[in-house]
Amino acid sequence: MANIGTTYEIDLENEVVRLYEVEGLSIDKLKVSTGMRERRIRELVKGRVRASSKAPSKATRKPSTPFAKSVEAVYALAIRPQGVRDYEVRNALHAAYGSTWNTRKGDYESNYDKDKIYRVKKRVREIAEERGEQTLFVMDWVNLQAATESREFLEALATNITDLLYEGVNDYMIAHAATPVAVHDGDDVANSKQYRAAFDHVAKLVIKSGKEPVEMLLKRTKEHTDHIDGTSDMPAPTIVEFRDQEPYYPEPIRHDSWLDAISSDLVLSIPVKPAPAWTVPY
């Protein structure tokens, strides 16, 4: 039978090693807690790695809030050489904050806003600065291999489109000005207002910059011009405003919202556009 004293001594030595490697106790604290001589303690822990006795920092704790989860996910992407794209930031926040079904639009909406995106990016930059890391946030349209060239290309494109739009509206005013261009003095308020309204109308149709859906805008303006071109004794068309016809879409029962979306009439009714000469990577 093993000697009881020897067994106790072995258990104590194992405990010293555990306290040093797992709990990070210093040699002084080990002397106090175990009563073992310092020389023997040093012999036992020689060559072993002492665990940190400090409590885990906030940066190493598993994130529990949507904000902390978003920061962790975005940080890991932002310190990569290629940085993080805007859509990747939004995906991270969508995964952390979740989404809510919108019964009016018939779609899921993310539970984050622009302020949360700003706060996440700000915190990621702060953490990177503390750790001596570099972050890179990249707009979705930027070509990383030719960032300046890609920006200048789109700026030139915007200028060309704007010039074309102004030229088109000028042609429109020559043909359809409220006061004939040949006789007005250039300060005609009606023409100035008409010019701006025409410009804004085209912008809404092309860029879809207005809150009103383009389909409703086209329907409303057609009814308006049809009435004007018709006989004067015809009653004016009754146009029900869009907000008075708010639809209601119940949240789908299935958990796969994409399958629900592609099986709906809304998606199936989207008109097919001609394919461009190049392939869009999505």
PDB file of C-alpha atoms in Angstrom:
ATOM      1  CA  MET A   1       0.000   0.000   0.000  1.00  0.00           C
ATOM      2  CA  ALA A   2       1.314   3.436  -0.920  1.00  0.00           C
ATOM      3  CA  ASN A   3       2.279   5.652   1.928  1.00  0.00           C
ATOM      4  CA  ILE A   4      -0.507   8.147   2.731  1.00  0.00           C
ATOM      5  CA  GLY A   5       1.959  10.987   3.182  1.00  0.00           C
ATOM      6  CA  THR A   6       3.521  10.328  -0.203  1.00  0.00           C
ATOM      7  CA  THR A   7       0.118  10.292  -1.899  1.00  0.00           C
ATOM      8  CA  TYR A   8      -0.804  13.594  -0.274  1.00  0.00           C
ATOM      9  CA  GLU A   9       2.465  15.122  -1.378  1.00  0.00           C
ATOM     10  CA  ILE A  10       1.912  14.054  -4.983  1.00  0.00           C
ATOM     11  CA  ASP A  11      -1.629  15.452  -4.982  1.00  0.00           C
ATOM     12  CA  LEU A  12      -0.337  18.722  -3.569  1.00  0.00           C
ATOM     13  CA  GLU A  13       2.333  18.971  -6.232  1.00  0.00           C
ATOM     14  CA  ASN A  14      -0.254  18.330  -8.956  1.00  0.00           C
ATOM     15  CA  GLU A  15      -2.406  21.050  -7.434  1.00  0.00           C
ATOM     16  CA  VAL A  16       0.503  23.488  -7.507  1.00  0.00           C
ATOM     17  CA  VAL A  17       1.019  22.814 -11.208  1.00  0.00           C
ATOM     18  CA  ARG A  18      -2.702  23.227 -11.909  1.00  0.00           C
ATOM     19  CA  LEU A  19      -2.941  26.499 -10.007  1.00  0.00           C
ATOM     20  CA  TYR A  20       0.064  27.811 -11.902  1.00  0.00           C
ATOM     21  CA  GLU A  21      -0.895  26.671 -15.412  1.00  0.00           C
ATOM     22  CA  VAL A  22      -4.670  27.036 -15.253  1.00  0.00           C
ATOM     23  CA  GLU A  23      -5.421  29.758 -12.715  1.00  0.00           C
ATOM     24  CA  GLY A  24      -2.216  31.737 -13.082  1.00  0.00           C
ATOM     25  CA  LEU A  25      -1.267  31.979  -9.404  1.00  0.00           C
ATOM     26  CA  SER A  26       2.132  33.507  -8.744  1.00  0.00           C
ATOM     27  CA  ILE A  27       4.832  31.710  -6.763  1.00  0.00           C
ATOM     28  CA  ASP A  28       4.150  33.914  -3.732  1.00  0.00           C
ATOM     29  CA  LYS A  29       0.443  33.070  -3.838  1.00  0.00           C
ATOM     30  CA  LEU A  30       1.211  29.394  -4.279  1.00  0.00           C
ATOM     31  CA  LYS A  31       3.362  29.475  -1.123  1.00  0.00           C
ATOM     32  CA  VAL A  32       0.479  30.985   0.834  1.00  0.00           C
ATOM     33  CA  SER A  33      -2.247  28.714  -0.543  1.00  0.00           C
ATOM     34  CA  THR A  34      -0.353  25.423  -0.391  1.00  0.00           C
ATOM     35  CA  GLY A  35       2.242  25.969   2.330  1.00  0.00           C
ATOM     36  CA  MET A  36       4.890  24.435   0.087  1.00  0.00           C
ATOM     37  CA  ARG A  37       8.452  25.689   0.127  1.00  0.00           C
ATOM     38  CA  GLU A  38       9.361  28.193  -2.590  1.00  0.00           C
ATOM     39  CA  ARG A  39      12.282  26.102  -3.793  1.00  0.00           C
ATOM     40  CA  ARG A  40      10.047  23.096  -4.427  1.00  0.00           C
ATOM     41  CA  ILE A  41       7.416  25.254  -6.138  1.00  0.00           C
ATOM     42  CA  ARG A  42      10.031  26.663  -8.489  1.00  0.00           C
ATOM     43  CA  GLU A  43      11.180  23.146  -9.320  1.00  0.00           C
ATOM     44  CA  LEU A  44       7.621  22.067 -10.143  1.00  0.00           C
ATOM     45  CA  VAL A  45       6.742  25.049 -12.372  1.00  0.00           C
ATOM     46  CA  LYS A  46      10.090  25.299 -14.140  1.00  0.00           C
ATOM     47  CA  GLY A  47       9.548  25.253 -17.915  1.00  0.00           C
ATOM     48  CA  ARG A  48       5.767  25.521 -17.560  1.00  0.00           C
ATOM     49  CA  VAL A  49       3.654  28.397 -18.917  1.00  0.00           C
ATOM     50  CA  ARG A  50       1.754  30.380 -16.358  1.00  0.00           C
ATOM     51  CA  ALA A  51      -1.791  31.336 -17.251  1.00  0.00           C
ATOM     52  CA  SER A  52      -2.792  34.964 -17.062  1.00  0.00           C
ATOM     53  CA  SER A  53      -4.316  35.795 -13.695  1.00  0.00           C
ATOM     54  CA  LYS A  54      -6.219  38.716 -15.175  1.00  0.00           C
ATOM     55  CA  ALA A  55      -9.898  38.457 -15.987  1.00  0.00           C
ATOM     56  CA  PRO A  56     -10.605  38.146 -19.710  1.00  0.00           C
ATOM     57  CA  SER A  57     -10.779  41.549 -21.335  1.00  0.00           C
ATOM     58  CA  LYS A  58     -13.941  42.716 -23.043  1.00  0.00           C
ATOM     59  CA  ALA A  59     -12.248  42.277 -26.396  1.00  0.00           C
ATOM     60  CA  THR A  60     -11.763  38.532 -25.815  1.00  0.00           C
ATOM     61  CA  ARG A  61     -15.156  37.788 -24.296  1.00  0.00           C
ATOM     62  CA  LYS A  62     -17.768  36.284 -26.553  1.00  0.00           C
ATOM     63  CA  PRO A  63     -20.002  39.122 -27.752  1.00  0.00           C
ATOM     64  CA  SER A  64     -23.554  38.937 -26.463  1.00  0.00           C
ATOM     65  CA  THR A  65     -25.266  42.041 -27.875  1.00  0.00           C
ATOM     66  CA  PRO A  66     -26.132  42.673 -31.538  1.00  0.00           C
ATOM     67  CA  PHE A  67     -23.804  45.675 -31.540  1.00  0.00           C
ATOM     68  CA  ALA A  68     -20.862  43.681 -30.150  1.00  0.00           C
ATOM     69  CA  LYS A  69     -21.506  40.821 -32.598  1.00  0.00           C
ATOM     70  CA  SER A  70     -21.590  43.284 -35.487  1.00  0.00           C
ATOM     71  CA  VAL A  71     -18.329  44.901 -34.382  1.00  0.00           C
ATOM     72  CA  GLU A  72     -16.592  41.534 -34.091  1.00  0.00           C
ATOM     73  CA  ALA A  73     -17.768  40.387 -37.535  1.00  0.00           C
ATOM     74  CA  VAL A  74     -17.007  43.654 -39.318  1.00  0.00           C
ATOM     75  CA  TYR A  75     -13.619  44.015 -37.618  1.00  0.00           C
ATOM     76  CA  ALA A  76     -12.487  40.609 -38.890  1.00  0.00           C
ATOM     77  CA  LEU A  77     -13.375  41.663 -42.442  1.00  0.00           C
ATOM     78  CA  ALA A  78     -12.109  45.247 -42.253  1.00  0.00           C
ATOM     79  CA  ILE A  79      -8.516  44.327 -41.333  1.00  0.00           C
ATOM     80  CA  ARG A  80      -8.121  42.113 -44.403  1.00  0.00           C
ATOM     81  CA  PRO A  81      -5.911  43.475 -47.210  1.00  0.00           C
ATOM     82  CA  GLN A  82      -9.005  43.872 -49.419  1.00  0.00           C
ATOM     83  CA  GLY A  83     -10.983  45.455 -46.597  1.00  0.00           C
ATOM     84  CA  VAL A  84     -14.739  45.129 -46.174  1.00  0.00           C
ATOM     85  CA  ARG A  85     -17.392  46.096 -48.716  1.00  0.00           C
ATOM     86  CA  ASP A  86     -20.516  48.054 -47.777  1.00  0.00           C
ATOM     87  CA  TYR A  87     -22.735  45.060 -48.513  1.00  0.00           C
ATOM     88  CA  GLU A  88     -20.612  42.895 -46.196  1.00  0.00           C
ATOM     89  CA  VAL A  89     -21.090  45.426 -43.392  1.00  0.00           C
ATOM     90  CA  ARG A  90     -24.846  45.361 -43.962  1.00  0.00           C
ATOM     91  CA  ASN A  91     -24.866  41.558 -44.049  1.00  0.00           C
ATOM     92  CA  ALA A  92     -23.057  41.451 -40.692  1.00  0.00           C
ATOM     93  CA  LEU A  93     -25.556  43.829 -39.093  1.00  0.00           C
ATOM     94  CA  HIS A  94     -28.473  41.968 -40.639  1.00  0.00           C
ATOM     95  CA  ALA A  95     -27.226  38.705 -39.130  1.00  0.00           C
ATOM     96  CA  ALA A  96     -26.753  40.315 -35.703  1.00  0.00           C
ATOM     97  CA  TYR A  97     -29.891  42.468 -35.483  1.00  0.00           C
ATOM     98  CA  GLY A  98     -32.266  40.230 -37.410  1.00  0.00           C
ATOM     99  CA  SER A  99     -35.246  41.367 -39.468  1.00  0.00           C
ATOM    100  CA  THR A 100     -38.960  42.091 -39.156  1.00  0.00           C
ATOM    101  CA  TRP A 101     -41.703  41.273 -41.627  1.00  0.00           C
ATOM    102  CA  ASN A 102     -43.236  44.378 -43.247  1.00  0.00           C
ATOM    103  CA  THR A 103     -46.924  43.660 -43.882  1.00  0.00           C
ATOM    104  CA  ARG A 104     -47.262  46.685 -46.204  1.00  0.00           C
ATOM    105  CA  LYS A 105     -44.338  45.862 -48.492  1.00  0.00           C
ATOM    106  CA  GLY A 106     -44.510  42.087 -48.157  1.00  0.00           C
ATOM    107  CA  ASP A 107     -40.836  41.707 -47.361  1.00  0.00           C
ATOM    108  CA  TYR A 108     -38.414  41.356 -44.462  1.00  0.00           C
ATOM    109  CA  GLU A 109     -36.687  44.546 -43.287  1.00  0.00           C
ATOM    110  CA  SER A 110     -33.469  44.595 -41.317  1.00  0.00           C
ATOM    111  CA  ASN A 111     -33.654  45.859 -37.735  1.00  0.00           C
ATOM    112  CA  TYR A 112     -30.704  48.222 -38.078  1.00  0.00           C
ATOM    113  CA  ASP A 113     -30.428  51.769 -39.405  1.00  0.00           C
ATOM    114  CA  LYS A 114     -27.758  54.167 -40.680  1.00  0.00           C
ATOM    115  CA  ASP A 115     -26.891  55.232 -37.148  1.00  0.00           C
ATOM    116  CA  LYS A 116     -26.033  51.656 -36.145  1.00  0.00           C
ATOM    117  CA  ILE A 117     -23.850  51.278 -39.251  1.00  0.00           C
ATOM    118  CA  TYR A 118     -22.011  54.484 -38.328  1.00  0.00           C
ATOM    119  CA  ARG A 119     -21.493  53.373 -34.721  1.00  0.00           C
ATOM    120  CA  VAL A 120     -20.204  49.935 -35.753  1.00  0.00           C
ATOM    121  CA  LYS A 121     -17.702  51.406 -38.218  1.00  0.00           C
ATOM    122  CA  LYS A 122     -16.569  53.957 -35.639  1.00  0.00           C
ATOM    123  CA  ARG A 123     -15.992  51.272 -33.000  1.00  0.00           C
ATOM    124  CA  VAL A 124     -14.135  49.027 -35.468  1.00  0.00           C
ATOM    125  CA  ARG A 125     -11.760  51.883 -36.277  1.00  0.00           C
ATOM    126  CA  GLU A 126     -11.200  52.565 -32.571  1.00  0.00           C
ATOM    127  CA  ILE A 127     -10.344  48.920 -31.827  1.00  0.00           C
ATOM    128  CA  ALA A 128      -8.019  48.751 -34.829  1.00  0.00           C
ATOM    129  CA  GLU A 129      -6.200  51.870 -33.658  1.00  0.00           C
ATOM    130  CA  GLU A 130      -5.779  50.402 -30.167  1.00  0.00           C
ATOM    131  CA  ARG A 131      -4.303  47.211 -31.646  1.00  0.00           C
ATOM    132  CA  GLY A 132      -2.160  48.930 -34.261  1.00  0.00           C
ATOM    133  CA  GLU A 133      -4.168  47.472 -37.146  1.00  0.00           C
ATOM    134  CA  GLN A 134      -5.298  49.123 -40.385  1.00  0.00           C
ATOM    135  CA  THR A 135      -8.939  48.998 -41.514  1.00  0.00           C
ATOM    136  CA  LEU A 136     -10.352  49.540 -44.970  1.00  0.00           C
ATOM    137  CA  PHE A 137     -14.021  50.205 -45.741  1.00  0.00           C
ATOM    138  CA  VAL A 138     -14.732  49.916 -49.463  1.00  0.00           C
ATOM    139  CA  MET A 139     -17.762  51.191 -51.387  1.00  0.00           C
ATOM    140  CA  ASP A 140     -19.426  48.436 -53.379  1.00  0.00           C
ATOM    141  CA  TRP A 141     -18.767  50.054 -56.765  1.00  0.00           C
ATOM    142  CA  VAL A 142     -15.024  50.575 -56.296  1.00  0.00           C
ATOM    143  CA  ASN A 143     -12.577  48.477 -58.302  1.00  0.00           C
ATOM    144  CA  LEU A 144      -9.760  47.737 -55.854  1.00  0.00           C
ATOM    145  CA  GLN A 145      -7.291  47.157 -58.693  1.00  0.00           C
ATOM    146  CA  ALA A 146      -8.002  50.621 -60.138  1.00  0.00           C
ATOM    147  CA  ALA A 147      -9.823  52.634 -57.499  1.00  0.00           C
ATOM    148  CA  THR A 148      -9.133  56.116 -58.899  1.00  0.00           C
ATOM    149  CA  GLU A 149      -9.810  55.062 -62.467  1.00  0.00           C
ATOM    150  CA  SER A 150     -13.135  53.484 -61.512  1.00  0.00           C
ATOM    151  CA  ARG A 151     -14.194  56.631 -59.629  1.00  0.00           C
ATOM    152  CA  GLU A 152     -13.266  58.938 -62.518  1.00  0.00           C
ATOM    153  CA  PHE A 153     -15.134  56.678 -64.941  1.00  0.00           C
ATOM    154  CA  LEU A 154     -18.389  56.985 -62.982  1.00  0.00           C
ATOM    155  CA  GLU A 155     -17.933  60.728 -62.456  1.00  0.00           C
ATOM    156  CA  ALA A 156     -17.537  61.193 -66.209  1.00  0.00           C
ATOM    157  CA  LEU A 157     -20.575  58.993 -66.786  1.00  0.00           C
ATOM    158  CA  ALA A 158     -22.634  61.092 -64.359  1.00  0.00           C
ATOM    159  CA  THR A 159     -21.551  64.276 -66.140  1.00  0.00           C
ATOM    160  CA  ASN A 160     -22.519  62.832 -69.533  1.00  0.00           C
ATOM    161  CA  ILE A 161     -25.918  61.705 -68.255  1.00  0.00           C
ATOM    162  CA  THR A 162     -26.571  65.066 -66.609  1.00  0.00           C
ATOM    163  CA  ASP A 163     -25.616  66.933 -69.793  1.00  0.00           C
ATOM    164  CA  LEU A 164     -27.858  64.624 -71.809  1.00  0.00           C
ATOM    165  CA  LEU A 165     -30.741  65.212 -69.407  1.00  0.00           C
ATOM    166  CA  TYR A 166     -30.351  68.990 -69.543  1.00  0.00           C
ATOM    167  CA  GLU A 167     -30.125  68.844 -73.332  1.00  0.00           C
ATOM    168  CA  GLY A 168     -33.275  66.734 -73.496  1.00  0.00           C
ATOM    169  CA  VAL A 169     -35.229  69.045 -71.196  1.00  0.00           C
ATOM    170  CA  ASN A 170     -34.080  72.034 -73.264  1.00  0.00           C
ATOM    171  CA  ASP A 171     -35.445  70.298 -76.368  1.00  0.00           C
ATOM    172  CA  TYR A 172     -38.660  69.626 -74.485  1.00  0.00           C
ATOM    173  CA  MET A 173     -39.021  73.299 -73.559  1.00  0.00           C
ATOM    174  CA  ILE A 174     -38.528  74.339 -77.176  1.00  0.00           C
ATOM    175  CA  ALA A 175     -41.367  72.039 -78.192  1.00  0.00           C
ATOM    176  CA  HIS A 176     -43.686  72.342 -75.193  1.00  0.00           C
ATOM    177  CA  ALA A 177     -42.923  75.505 -73.201  1.00  0.00           C
ATOM    178  CA  ALA A 178     -45.896  77.091 -71.461  1.00  0.00           C
ATOM    179  CA  THR A 179     -44.850  80.380 -73.085  1.00  0.00           C
ATOM    180  CA  PRO A 180     -43.269  79.983 -76.524  1.00  0.00           C
ATOM    181  CA  VAL A 181     -39.517  80.311 -76.189  1.00  0.00           C
ATOM    182  CA  ALA A 182     -39.381  82.724 -79.094  1.00  0.00           C
ATOM    183  CA  VAL A 183     -41.563  85.319 -77.335  1.00  0.00           C
ATOM    184  CA  HIS A 184     -40.794  85.031 -73.626  1.00  0.00           C
ATOM    185  CA  ASP A 185     -38.180  87.306 -72.099  1.00  0.00           C
ATOM    186  CA  GLY A 186     -36.220  84.678 -70.147  1.00  0.00           C
ATOM    187  CA  ASP A 187     -37.716  85.666 -66.813  1.00  0.00           C
ATOM    188  CA  ASP A 188     -41.027  83.894 -67.320  1.00  0.00           C
ATOM    189  CA  VAL A 189     -41.953  82.238 -64.015  1.00  0.00           C
ATOM    190  CA  ALA A 190     -44.223  79.697 -65.713  1.00  0.00           C
ATOM    191  CA  ASN A 191     -41.428  78.480 -67.963  1.00  0.00           C
ATOM    192  CA  SER A 192     -38.922  78.313 -65.103  1.00  0.00           C
ATOM    193  CA  LYS A 193     -41.296  76.244 -63.020  1.00  0.00           C
ATOM    194  CA  GLN A 194     -42.138  74.041 -65.985  1.00  0.00           C
ATOM    195  CA  TYR A 195     -38.455  73.444 -66.722  1.00  0.00           C
ATOM    196  CA  ARG A 196     -37.745  72.366 -63.152  1.00  0.00           C
ATOM    197  CA  ALA A 197     -40.874  70.195 -63.001  1.00  0.00           C
ATOM    198  CA  ALA A 198     -39.966  68.485 -66.286  1.00  0.00           C
ATOM    199  CA  PHE A 199     -36.427  67.834 -65.064  1.00  0.00           C
ATOM    200  CA  ASP A 200     -37.702  66.367 -61.787  1.00  0.00           C
ATOM    201  CA  HIS A 201     -40.296  64.228 -63.570  1.00  0.00           C
ATOM    202  CA  VAL A 202     -37.709  62.648 -65.860  1.00  0.00           C
ATOM    203  CA  ALA A 203     -35.408  62.065 -62.869  1.00  0.00           C
ATOM    204  CA  LYS A 204     -38.212  60.236 -61.055  1.00  0.00           C
ATOM    205  CA  LEU A 205     -38.828  58.032 -64.080  1.00  0.00           C
ATOM    206  CA  VAL A 206     -35.176  57.239 -64.783  1.00  0.00           C
ATOM    207  CA  ILE A 207     -33.561  57.219 -61.337  1.00  0.00           C
ATOM    208  CA  LYS A 208     -36.732  56.344 -59.409  1.00  0.00           C
ATOM    209  CA  SER A 209     -35.850  59.107 -56.965  1.00  0.00           C
ATOM    210  CA  GLY A 210     -39.392  59.773 -55.795  1.00  0.00           C
ATOM    211  CA  LYS A 211     -41.273  58.061 -52.983  1.00  0.00           C
ATOM    212  CA  GLU A 212     -44.169  57.230 -55.294  1.00  0.00           C
ATOM    213  CA  PRO A 213     -43.735  53.964 -57.239  1.00  0.00           C
ATOM    214  CA  VAL A 214     -43.013  54.586 -60.925  1.00  0.00           C
ATOM    215  CA  GLU A 215     -46.000  52.451 -61.952  1.00  0.00           C
ATOM    216  CA  MET A 216     -48.328  54.656 -59.905  1.00  0.00           C
ATOM    217  CA  LEU A 217     -46.666  57.817 -61.204  1.00  0.00           C
ATOM    218  CA  LEU A 218     -47.139  56.720 -64.823  1.00  0.00           C
ATOM    219  CA  LYS A 219     -50.769  55.770 -64.208  1.00  0.00           C
ATOM    220  CA  ARG A 220     -51.510  59.045 -62.431  1.00  0.00           C
ATOM    221  CA  THR A 221     -49.882  61.262 -65.061  1.00  0.00           C
ATOM    222  CA  LYS A 222     -51.559  59.355 -67.918  1.00  0.00           C
ATOM    223  CA  GLU A 223     -54.976  59.883 -66.367  1.00  0.00           C
ATOM    224  CA  HIS A 224     -54.091  63.542 -65.910  1.00  0.00           C
ATOM    225  CA  THR A 225     -53.027  64.140 -69.534  1.00  0.00           C
ATOM    226  CA  ASP A 226     -55.889  62.003 -70.904  1.00  0.00           C
ATOM    227  CA  HIS A 227     -58.320  64.213 -69.040  1.00  0.00           C
ATOM    228  CA  ILE A 228     -56.684  67.403 -70.328  1.00  0.00           C
ATOM    229  CA  ASP A 229     -56.700  66.160 -73.939  1.00  0.00           C
ATOM    230  CA  GLY A 230     -60.311  65.010 -73.650  1.00  0.00           C
ATOM    231  CA  THR A 231     -63.496  67.076 -73.891  1.00  0.00           C
ATOM    232  CA  SER A 232     -63.963  69.777 -71.282  1.00  0.00           C
ATOM    233  CA  ASP A 233     -67.329  68.460 -70.061  1.00  0.00           C
ATOM    234  CA  MET A 234     -65.880  65.102 -69.013  1.00  0.00           C
ATOM    235  CA  PRO A 235     -65.547  64.657 -65.255  1.00  0.00           C
ATOM    236  CA  ALA A 236     -62.029  64.802 -63.887  1.00  0.00           C
ATOM    237  CA  PRO A 237     -60.559  61.397 -63.080  1.00  0.00           C
ATOM    238  CA  THR A 238     -60.634  60.333 -59.475  1.00  0.00           C
ATOM    239  CA  ILE A 239     -57.095  59.554 -58.401  1.00  0.00           C
ATOM    240  CA  VAL A 240     -56.763  57.703 -55.166  1.00  0.00           C
ATOM    241  CA  GLU A 241     -53.498  58.531 -53.435  1.00  0.00           C
ATOM    242  CA  PHE A 242     -51.081  55.656 -52.942  1.00  0.00           C
ATOM    243  CA  ARG A 243     -51.080  55.881 -49.149  1.00  0.00           C
ATOM    244  CA  ASP A 244     -54.839  55.229 -49.098  1.00  0.00           C
ATOM    245  CA  GLN A 245     -54.295  51.864 -50.768  1.00  0.00           C
ATOM    246  CA  GLU A 246     -51.767  50.323 -48.481  1.00  0.00           C
ATOM    247  CA  PRO A 247     -51.654  46.606 -49.176  1.00  0.00           C
ATOM    248  CA  TYR A 248     -51.308  43.991 -46.467  1.00  0.00           C
ATOM    249  CA  TYR A 249     -49.009  41.014 -46.863  1.00  0.00           C
ATOM    250  CA  PRO A 250     -49.154  38.381 -44.115  1.00  0.00           C
ATOM    251  CA  GLU A 251     -45.816  36.982 -43.027  1.00  0.00           C
ATOM    252  CA  PRO A 252     -45.120  33.683 -44.826  1.00  0.00           C
ATOM    253  CA  ILE A 253     -45.481  30.511 -42.805  1.00  0.00           C
ATOM    254  CA  ARG A 254     -42.417  28.885 -44.320  1.00  0.00           C
ATOM    255  CA  HIS A 255     -39.058  29.851 -42.882  1.00  0.00           C
ATOM    256  CA  ASP A 256     -37.390  30.252 -46.254  1.00  0.00           C
ATOM    257  CA  SER A 257     -38.341  33.803 -47.276  1.00  0.00           C
ATOM    258  CA  TRP A 258     -36.495  33.464 -50.608  1.00  0.00           C
ATOM    259  CA  LEU A 259     -38.702  30.554 -51.659  1.00  0.00           C
ATOM    260  CA  ASP A 260     -41.741  32.574 -50.681  1.00  0.00           C
ATOM    261  CA  ALA A 261     -40.488  35.524 -52.675  1.00  0.00           C
ATOM    262  CA  ILE A 262     -39.710  33.684 -55.899  1.00  0.00           C
ATOM    263  CA  SER A 263     -43.061  31.906 -55.807  1.00  0.00           C
ATOM    264  CA  SER A 264     -45.024  35.142 -55.445  1.00  0.00           C
ATOM    265  CA  ASP A 265     -46.739  36.970 -58.289  1.00  0.00           C
ATOM    266  CA  LEU A 266     -44.753  40.080 -57.353  1.00  0.00           C
ATOM    267  CA  VAL A 267     -41.459  38.581 -58.454  1.00  0.00           C
ATOM    268  CA  LEU A 268     -42.896  36.669 -61.403  1.00  0.00           C
ATOM    269  CA  SER A 269     -44.372  39.910 -62.777  1.00  0.00           C
ATOM    270  CA  ILE A 270     -41.046  41.762 -62.924  1.00  0.00           C
ATOM    271  CA  PRO A 271     -40.405  42.652 -66.595  1.00  0.00           C
ATOM    272  CA  VAL A 272     -37.374  41.033 -68.166  1.00  0.00           C
ATOM    273  CA  LYS A 273     -34.748  43.577 -69.228  1.00  0.00           C
ATOM    274  CA  PRO A 274     -32.384  42.993 -72.165  1.00  0.00           C
ATOM    275  CA  ALA A 275     -29.126  41.451 -71.001  1.00  0.00           C
ATOM    276  CA  PRO A 276     -26.139  43.837 -71.163  1.00  0.00           C
ATOM    277  CA  ALA A 277     -23.115  43.102 -73.273  1.00  0.00           C
ATOM    278  CA  TRP A 278     -21.183  42.211 -70.119  1.00  0.00           C
ATOM    279  CA  THR A 279     -22.091  39.870 -67.319  1.00  0.00           C
ATOM    280  CA  VAL A 280     -22.955  41.283 -63.896  1.00  0.00           C
ATOM    281  CA  PRO A 281     -21.224  39.145 -61.186  1.00  0.00           C
ATOM    282  CA  TYR A 282     -24.371  38.465 -59.178  1.00  0.00           C
TER     283      TYR A 282
END
